[in-house]
Short mmCIF file of C-alpha atoms in Angstrom, two decimals:
data_model
loop_
_atom_site.label_atom_id
_atom_site.label_comp_id
_atom_site.label_asym_id
_atom_site.label_seq_id
_atom_site.Cartn_x
_atom_site.Cartn_y
_atom_site.Cartn_z
CA MET A 1 65.02 275.78 134.14
CA THR A 2 64.07 278.04 136.99
CA SER A 3 62.21 281.21 136.75
CA ALA A 4 62.63 283.51 139.60
CA GLN A 5 61.20 286.82 140.52
CA TYR A 6 62.40 289.85 143.08
CA GLU A 7 61.61 293.21 144.17
CA ILE A 8 64.07 295.95 144.44
CA ILE A 9 62.40 299.43 146.05
CA VAL A 10 64.61 302.30 145.45
CA ALA A 11 64.28 305.82 146.75
CA THR A 12 65.88 308.42 144.69
CA ARG A 13 66.82 311.82 146.14
CA GLY A 14 65.83 313.36 142.93
CA ARG A 15 67.55 313.51 139.21
CA ASP A 16 70.98 311.30 139.33
CA SER A 17 71.57 307.63 139.02
CA VAL A 18 71.93 305.11 141.65
CA GLU A 19 74.03 301.27 141.14
CA LEU A 20 72.15 298.43 141.64
CA THR A 21 74.41 295.90 140.46
CA ALA A 22 75.37 294.37 144.41
CA GLN A 23 71.48 294.03 144.68
CA VAL A 24 70.77 292.33 141.32
CA ALA A 25 74.21 290.09 141.65
CA ALA A 26 72.56 289.29 145.37
CA HIS A 27 69.46 287.79 143.48
CA VAL A 28 71.01 286.12 140.73
CA ARG A 29 73.20 284.08 143.15
CA GLU A 30 69.87 283.64 145.40
CA SER A 31 68.37 282.06 142.18
CA GLY A 32 71.03 279.13 142.00
CA VAL A 33 70.86 279.96 138.13
CA ARG A 34 74.30 279.04 136.97
CA ILE A 35 73.45 279.57 132.83
CA GLY A 36 70.79 282.35 131.60
CA LEU A 37 69.56 285.33 131.75
CA CYS A 38 68.77 288.26 134.25
CA HIS A 39 66.19 290.61 133.61
CA ALA A 40 65.51 294.33 135.12
CA PHE A 41 62.47 296.44 134.56
CA VAL A 42 61.34 299.90 136.44
CA GLN A 43 57.61 299.94 136.29
CA HIS A 44 57.44 303.92 135.71
CA THR A 45 57.94 306.04 132.89
CA SER A 46 59.73 308.63 134.13
CA ALA A 47 63.05 306.62 135.17
CA SER A 48 65.32 304.32 133.28
CA LEU A 49 67.82 301.33 133.79
CA MET A 50 71.03 301.74 132.52
CA LEU A 51 74.46 299.51 131.86
CA CYS A 52 76.92 302.43 132.62
CA GLU A 53 80.85 302.76 132.91
CA ASN A 54 81.24 301.93 137.11
CA ALA A 55 84.62 304.06 137.59
CA ASP A 56 84.66 307.54 137.17
CA PRO A 57 81.25 309.66 138.53
CA ASP A 58 82.25 311.93 135.87
CA VAL A 59 80.83 309.78 133.61
CA ARG A 60 77.40 309.87 134.73
CA ARG A 61 77.64 313.70 135.29
CA ASP A 62 78.49 314.27 132.08
CA LEU A 63 75.44 311.83 130.76
CA GLU A 64 73.41 313.76 132.94
CA ALA A 65 74.70 317.38 131.30
CA PHE A 66 73.89 315.69 127.89
CA MET A 67 70.59 314.83 128.85
CA GLN A 68 69.88 318.53 130.05
CA ARG A 69 71.03 320.07 126.73
CA LEU A 70 69.21 317.34 124.65
CA ALA A 71 66.01 317.74 126.72
CA PRO A 72 65.86 320.79 128.60
CA ASP A 73 63.10 321.17 131.80
CA GLY A 74 60.69 323.98 130.35
CA ASP A 75 61.09 323.26 126.55
CA PRO A 76 58.63 325.30 124.93
CA LEU A 77 58.41 322.39 122.51
CA PHE A 78 56.52 320.50 125.27
CA VAL A 79 52.62 320.65 125.57
CA HIS A 80 52.73 318.08 129.09
CA GLN A 81 53.63 320.05 131.66
CA ASN A 82 51.05 318.99 134.37
CA GLU A 83 53.66 317.80 137.07
CA GLY A 84 56.14 320.49 136.07
CA PRO A 85 59.02 321.32 133.96
CA ASP A 86 60.87 318.43 134.34
CA ASP A 87 58.13 316.24 133.60
CA MET A 88 57.76 315.60 129.47
CA PRO A 89 61.96 315.83 129.54
CA ALA A 90 61.70 312.74 132.13
CA HIS A 91 59.46 311.07 129.89
CA VAL A 92 61.90 311.80 126.92
CA ARG A 93 64.67 310.23 128.64
CA SER A 94 63.06 307.15 129.76
CA VAL A 95 62.29 306.28 126.04
CA LEU A 96 65.37 307.09 124.79
CA THR A 97 67.30 305.10 127.64
CA GLY A 98 64.93 302.62 128.13
CA VAL A 99 63.13 300.78 131.02
CA ASP A 100 64.22 297.26 130.83
CA LEU A 101 67.76 295.73 130.54
CA THR A 102 68.79 292.05 130.22
CA VAL A 103 72.23 290.65 131.44
CA PRO A 104 73.54 287.26 130.78
CA ILE A 105 74.62 284.88 133.69
CA ARG A 106 77.42 282.40 133.29
CA GLU A 107 79.16 280.31 135.85
CA GLY A 108 76.04 281.44 138.51
CA ARG A 109 76.92 285.23 138.14
CA LEU A 110 76.34 288.44 136.28
CA ALA A 111 78.31 288.32 133.09
CA LEU A 112 78.84 291.73 133.30
CA GLY A 113 82.05 293.63 131.73
CA THR A 114 84.84 294.90 133.94
CA TRP A 115 83.76 298.43 133.76
CA GLN A 116 80.03 297.81 133.36
CA GLY A 117 77.42 298.61 136.44
CA VAL A 118 73.88 298.67 136.59
CA TYR A 119 72.33 301.78 137.46
CA LEU A 120 68.82 303.31 137.99
CA TRP A 121 68.23 306.35 136.55
CA GLU A 122 65.97 308.71 138.22
CA HIS A 123 64.97 311.37 135.46
CA ARG A 124 62.42 313.76 137.71
CA SER A 125 64.08 316.70 139.90
CA HIS A 126 62.30 315.57 143.24
CA PRO A 127 62.66 311.92 145.18
CA HIS A 128 60.80 309.34 143.99
CA ARG A 129 60.03 306.03 145.28
CA ARG A 130 60.88 303.76 142.34
CA ARG A 131 60.01 299.84 141.89
CA VAL A 132 62.57 297.52 140.19
CA LEU A 133 61.62 293.70 139.17
CA VAL A 134 64.10 291.37 138.44
CA THR A 135 63.56 287.92 136.62
CA VAL A 136 65.84 285.17 136.64
CA GLN A 137 65.60 282.32 134.19
CA GLY A 138 68.18 279.76 133.50
CA ASP A 139 69.48 276.35 134.50
CA MET B 1 64.10 273.92 127.61
CA THR B 2 67.41 274.77 126.77
CA SER B 3 69.98 277.33 127.89
CA ALA B 4 73.02 277.70 125.67
CA GLN B 5 75.82 280.31 125.84
CA TYR B 6 78.56 281.26 122.96
CA GLU B 7 81.04 283.95 123.16
CA ILE B 8 82.14 286.10 119.68
CA ILE B 9 84.91 288.09 119.92
CA VAL B 10 84.89 291.04 117.37
CA ALA B 11 88.56 292.87 116.19
CA THR B 12 87.30 296.40 115.29
CA ARG B 13 88.70 298.81 112.78
CA GLY B 14 87.56 301.97 115.04
CA ARG B 15 84.52 303.67 114.79
CA ASP B 16 82.31 301.47 112.61
CA SER B 17 79.53 299.26 112.78
CA VAL B 18 80.42 295.49 111.79
CA GLU B 19 77.67 292.86 111.03
CA LEU B 20 77.41 289.97 113.23
CA THR B 21 74.30 288.22 111.81
CA ALA B 22 75.49 284.92 110.57
CA GLN B 23 77.50 284.65 113.62
CA VAL B 24 74.74 284.57 116.17
CA ALA B 25 72.02 282.81 113.66
CA ALA B 26 75.11 280.11 113.77
CA HIS B 27 74.96 279.77 117.77
CA VAL B 28 70.99 279.51 117.20
CA ARG B 29 71.16 276.44 114.92
CA GLU B 30 73.75 274.96 117.01
CA SER B 31 71.82 275.28 119.89
CA GLY B 32 68.98 273.50 118.63
CA VAL B 33 66.29 275.34 119.98
CA ARG B 34 63.02 275.78 117.86
CA ILE B 35 61.06 278.26 119.32
CA GLY B 36 62.35 280.79 122.32
CA LEU B 37 64.90 284.04 122.52
CA CYS B 38 68.04 284.51 121.50
CA HIS B 39 70.06 287.60 123.65
CA ALA B 40 73.16 289.04 122.77
CA PHE B 41 75.14 291.20 124.97
CA VAL B 42 78.36 293.41 124.79
CA GLN B 43 80.35 293.61 128.01
CA HIS B 44 81.56 296.97 127.24
CA THR B 45 80.23 300.76 127.76
CA SER B 46 81.51 302.32 124.66
CA ALA B 47 80.11 299.98 122.30
CA SER B 48 76.84 298.65 121.45
CA LEU B 49 74.48 296.35 119.59
CA MET B 50 71.87 297.29 117.22
CA LEU B 51 69.62 295.88 114.82
CA CYS B 52 69.62 298.05 111.41
CA GLU B 53 68.72 298.01 107.65
CA ASN B 54 71.34 295.65 106.30
CA ALA B 55 70.87 296.44 102.41
CA ASP B 56 72.01 300.18 102.22
CA PRO B 57 75.56 300.86 103.65
CA ASP B 58 74.65 304.62 103.71
CA VAL B 59 72.24 303.84 106.45
CA ARG B 60 74.95 303.19 109.04
CA ARG B 61 77.10 305.79 107.08
CA ASP B 62 74.45 308.37 108.19
CA LEU B 63 73.78 306.64 111.93
CA GLU B 64 77.43 307.61 112.30
CA ALA B 65 76.85 310.91 110.95
CA PHE B 66 74.02 311.61 113.29
CA MET B 67 75.60 310.60 116.26
CA GLN B 68 79.07 312.66 115.62
CA ARG B 69 76.30 315.83 115.32
CA LEU B 70 74.65 314.59 118.48
CA ALA B 71 77.49 314.15 120.46
CA PRO B 72 80.80 315.66 119.24
CA ASP B 73 83.98 314.51 119.79
CA GLY B 74 86.19 317.05 122.18
CA ASP B 75 82.66 318.62 123.20
CA PRO B 76 83.47 321.10 126.21
CA LEU B 77 80.36 319.87 127.74
CA PHE B 78 81.95 316.69 128.93
CA VAL B 79 84.31 317.05 131.78
CA HIS B 80 85.47 312.68 131.23
CA GLN B 81 88.00 313.30 128.79
CA ASN B 82 90.95 310.88 130.22
CA GLU B 83 91.03 308.36 127.30
CA GLY B 84 90.45 311.26 124.67
CA PRO B 85 87.99 313.32 122.75
CA ASP B 86 86.26 310.10 121.64
CA ASP B 87 85.79 308.82 125.17
CA MET B 88 82.96 310.80 126.68
CA PRO B 89 80.79 310.52 123.06
CA ALA B 90 81.51 306.64 122.90
CA HIS B 91 79.58 306.41 126.45
CA VAL B 92 76.89 308.40 125.37
CA ARG B 93 76.23 306.54 122.29
CA SER B 94 76.25 303.03 124.15
CA VAL B 95 73.83 304.17 126.54
CA LEU B 96 71.47 305.66 123.78
CA THR B 97 71.60 302.72 121.79
CA GLY B 98 72.00 299.90 124.29
CA VAL B 99 74.53 297.19 124.89
CA ASP B 100 71.80 294.37 124.94
CA LEU B 101 69.48 292.77 122.16
CA THR B 102 67.15 290.18 121.94
CA VAL B 103 65.58 288.68 119.09
CA PRO B 104 63.04 285.76 118.90
CA ILE B 105 63.58 282.37 117.57
CA ARG B 106 60.85 280.84 115.49
CA GLU B 107 61.24 277.46 113.39
CA GLY B 108 64.46 277.03 115.04
CA ARG B 109 66.15 280.29 113.09
CA LEU B 110 66.64 283.89 114.09
CA ALA B 111 63.19 285.39 113.29
CA LEU B 112 64.45 288.60 111.80
CA GLY B 113 62.36 290.81 109.11
CA THR B 114 63.80 290.89 105.99
CA TRP B 115 66.06 293.96 105.98
CA GLN B 116 66.92 293.50 109.56
CA GLY B 117 70.54 292.65 110.62
CA VAL B 118 72.38 292.52 113.73
CA TYR B 119 75.27 294.73 114.23
CA LEU B 120 78.08 295.66 116.86
CA TRP B 121 78.52 299.30 116.75
CA GLU B 122 82.20 300.43 117.59
CA HIS B 123 81.93 303.92 119.33
CA ARG B 124 85.48 304.75 119.82
CA SER B 125 87.79 306.12 117.35
CA HIS B 126 90.68 303.13 117.65
CA PRO B 127 90.38 299.43 117.12
CA HIS B 128 89.11 297.42 119.85
CA ARG B 129 88.89 293.88 121.14
CA ARG B 130 85.28 293.53 121.85
CA ARG B 131 83.55 290.62 123.58
CA VAL B 132 79.84 289.68 122.82
CA LEU B 133 77.90 287.11 124.79
CA VAL B 134 74.71 285.07 123.03
CA THR B 135 72.61 283.21 125.24
CA VAL B 136 70.07 281.14 123.42
CA GLN B 137 66.77 279.83 125.84
CA GLY B 138 63.67 278.07 124.39
CA ASP B 139 62.09 274.57 123.27
CA MET C 1 58.82 276.11 131.66
CA THR C 2 56.69 277.08 128.62
CA SER C 3 57.85 279.20 125.68
CA ALA C 4 54.74 280.16 123.31
CA GLN C 5 54.87 282.56 120.28
CA TYR C 6 52.23 284.62 118.75
CA GLU C 7 51.98 287.37 116.08
CA ILE C 8 50.59 290.91 116.19
CA ILE C 9 49.77 292.42 112.75
CA VAL C 10 49.34 296.31 113.00
CA ALA C 11 47.96 298.43 110.37
CA THR C 12 49.49 301.87 111.19
CA ARG C 13 47.94 305.24 109.77
CA GLY C 14 51.51 306.55 109.27
CA ARG C 15 53.57 308.62 111.69
CA ASP C 16 52.18 307.83 115.02
CA SER C 17 51.84 305.60 117.83
CA VAL C 18 49.41 302.53 118.67
CA GLU C 19 48.64 301.15 121.79
CA LEU C 20 49.05 297.22 122.09
CA THR C 21 48.88 296.78 125.96
CA ALA C 22 45.86 294.62 125.59
CA GLN C 23 46.80 292.75 122.54
CA VAL C 24 50.23 291.46 124.25
CA ALA C 25 48.49 291.15 127.64
CA ALA C 26 45.71 288.52 126.36
CA HIS C 27 48.79 286.58 124.67
CA VAL C 28 50.27 286.13 128.46
CA ARG C 29 46.82 285.01 129.67
CA GLU C 30 46.56 282.47 126.50
CA SER C 31 50.10 281.04 127.34
CA GLY C 32 49.14 280.23 130.91
CA VAL C 33 52.79 281.32 132.24
CA ARG C 34 52.18 282.58 136.01
CA ILE C 35 56.08 284.01 136.25
CA GLY C 36 58.39 284.82 133.57
CA LEU C 37 59.03 286.92 130.94
CA CYS C 38 57.29 288.21 127.77
CA HIS C 39 59.43 289.48 124.89
CA ALA C 40 58.05 291.92 121.70
CA PHE C 41 59.90 292.49 118.68
CA VAL C 42 59.04 294.58 115.63
CA GLN C 43 60.13 292.87 112.44
CA HIS C 44 61.45 296.30 110.78
CA THR C 45 63.56 299.09 110.82
CA SER C 46 61.27 302.04 110.95
CA ALA C 47 59.15 301.59 113.48
CA SER C 48 59.74 300.86 117.13
CA LEU C 49 58.45 299.33 120.43
CA MET C 50 58.12 301.44 123.53
CA LEU C 51 56.98 301.85 127.21
CA CYS C 52 55.21 305.11 127.42
CA GLU C 53 52.76 307.15 129.76
CA ASN C 54 49.35 305.84 128.66
CA ALA C 55 47.17 308.73 130.61
CA ASP C 56 47.69 311.72 128.67
CA PRO C 57 47.82 311.66 124.59
CA ASP C 58 50.01 314.88 124.76
CA VAL C 59 52.80 313.09 126.07
CA ARG C 60 52.96 310.70 122.62
CA ARG C 61 52.76 314.01 120.96
CA ASP C 62 55.61 315.77 122.50
CA LEU C 63 57.81 312.74 122.36
CA GLU C 64 56.91 312.65 118.03
CA ALA C 65 57.57 316.36 118.23
CA PHE C 66 61.10 315.67 120.13
CA MET C 67 62.08 313.22 117.63
CA GLN C 68 60.99 315.83 114.42
CA ARG C 69 63.24 317.96 116.03
CA LEU C 70 66.18 315.77 116.65
CA ALA C 71 66.31 313.82 113.35
CA PRO C 72 64.27 316.31 111.08
CA ASP C 73 62.51 314.94 107.88
CA GLY C 74 64.56 315.82 104.82
CA ASP C 75 67.82 316.69 106.84
CA PRO C 76 71.01 317.45 104.52
CA LEU C 77 73.14 315.60 106.74
CA PHE C 78 71.40 312.13 105.44
CA VAL C 79 72.66 310.58 102.23
CA HIS C 80 70.15 307.65 102.26
CA GLN C 81 66.78 309.14 100.77
CA ASN C 82 65.75 306.20 98.50
CA GLU C 83 62.16 306.49 99.82
CA GLY C 84 61.85 309.75 100.76
CA PRO C 85 62.81 312.54 103.26
CA ASP C 86 61.38 310.47 106.26
CA ASP C 87 63.20 307.64 105.31
CA MET C 88 66.51 308.16 107.07
CA PRO C 89 64.65 309.65 110.05
CA ALA C 90 62.79 306.54 110.34
CA HIS C 91 65.95 304.31 110.89
CA VAL C 92 67.20 307.04 113.30
CA ARG C 93 64.16 306.72 115.50
CA SER C 94 63.93 302.67 115.40
CA VAL C 95 67.55 302.79 116.26
CA LEU C 96 67.23 305.13 119.38
CA THR C 97 64.23 303.90 120.51
CA GLY C 98 64.48 300.28 120.08
CA VAL C 99 62.91 297.46 118.04
CA ASP C 100 62.34 294.83 121.25
CA LEU C 101 60.81 294.68 124.55
CA THR C 102 61.02 292.60 127.52
CA VAL C 103 58.37 293.10 130.30
CA PRO C 104 57.85 290.57 133.40
CA ILE C 105 55.08 288.36 134.09
CA ARG C 106 53.92 288.29 137.55
CA GLU C 107 51.05 286.40 138.65
CA GLY C 108 49.93 285.29 135.24
CA ARG C 109 49.82 289.00 134.27
CA LEU C 110 51.83 291.59 132.51
CA ALA C 111 53.87 293.38 135.39
CA LEU C 112 53.11 296.54 134.04
CA GLY C 113 53.25 299.86 136.29
CA THR C 114 50.13 302.09 136.54
CA TRP C 115 50.96 304.26 133.72
CA GLN C 116 53.31 302.06 131.55
CA GLY C 117 51.64 300.93 128.22
CA VAL C 118 53.27 299.01 125.36
CA TYR C 119 52.94 301.27 121.86
CA LEU C 120 54.40 300.46 118.37
CA TRP C 121 55.68 303.84 116.91
CA GLU C 122 55.40 304.03 113.20
CA HIS C 123 58.21 306.22 112.01
CA ARG C 124 57.27 306.31 108.31
CA SER C 125 55.11 309.23 107.18
CA HIS C 126 52.68 306.82 105.18
CA PRO C 127 50.83 303.84 106.35
CA HIS C 128 52.46 300.36 106.67
CA ARG C 129 51.93 297.05 107.95
CA ARG C 130 53.96 296.21 110.63
CA ARG C 131 54.56 292.66 111.77
CA VAL C 132 55.35 291.97 115.74
CA LEU C 133 56.40 288.71 117.32
CA VAL C 134 55.38 287.99 121.10
CA THR C 135 57.31 285.26 122.60
CA VAL C 136 56.47 284.03 126.39
CA GLN C 137 58.60 281.81 128.20
CA GLY C 138 58.06 281.10 131.94
CA ASP C 139 56.36 278.83 134.74
#
């Protein structure tokens, strides 16, 4: 049984999702694990990780529009506005969509479905440097 | 330390949730793991896995009603409608409720609470064949 | 490779979030694992676990306000009201925010970001006794 850990740094350009599938898959290969689990974790509370449809970019555009309607910037409901109108909506989105993700490894590869991609979702308006830890465990 | 992997195929009848607790629990027993983790993963972006109250079916009926209000079919907000009015709402639901789930194993059994059941949640209107990978790791 | 398991009992005072970071971190140290994963799981369907900003308490107050708007107590949409007007909203919140959480372990410590804390989120109005299982796996 192996435990291996890797770090991915993502420079985001503000609110948007960034595909990490290839980078995560490369770390799985590097680990040599054939059967097991690959865990990814973003060390922030205003970004998240998601598995999303990877074919039509409109899907991610629509997810963005959905979140903007659900937790609009500058919503008067929110007291916490220290860092601007997108601050608290970013925390809401992060809690709803999650900062960790675990994908099975099968025959030495990430066992994703045909249409699944791994994405970091930046929820702040401005660019940020996001740190993702990838931990691989298995045989 | 053992790593074992199993596949469950679920034929859904359209939008509804299907209990998988017994099948997942059987794979945990099959693995022989006494203490560890059981990870389940659905290889699709328009279905999800959830832990839900397993006593009163109205709970799942109400969750369905809640989701239909939150992300209605045919919502004009959505651009991506390739496969029909339930296409994008299904992706939204999948991202909000998650495609992976990890349950602890204790004394060789899934350590669920009394009222917890493992469910696959089909978010498309029409029947689909869904693939779930179950990975068991532990001693 | 080690698998270790611990139990944390949380006595909640009704709807609120309770920080568990120090308790979870203590179990990670106790396990002796240097690199691996720490999984936490709440054995209930009306509470959840979340990673949240740990500096300004207004963030958790705003999350609470957001959830009360999204799934209000006594919402006529809900059929399942057996245990009162907060019953079904608690299940909705639990499904949306999740009952399990996995955090990487690096150099023998929980690899949280600077502003991340581990919280149990009680979704019922009245006090409850909640059981959290912590499973640590790694080298």
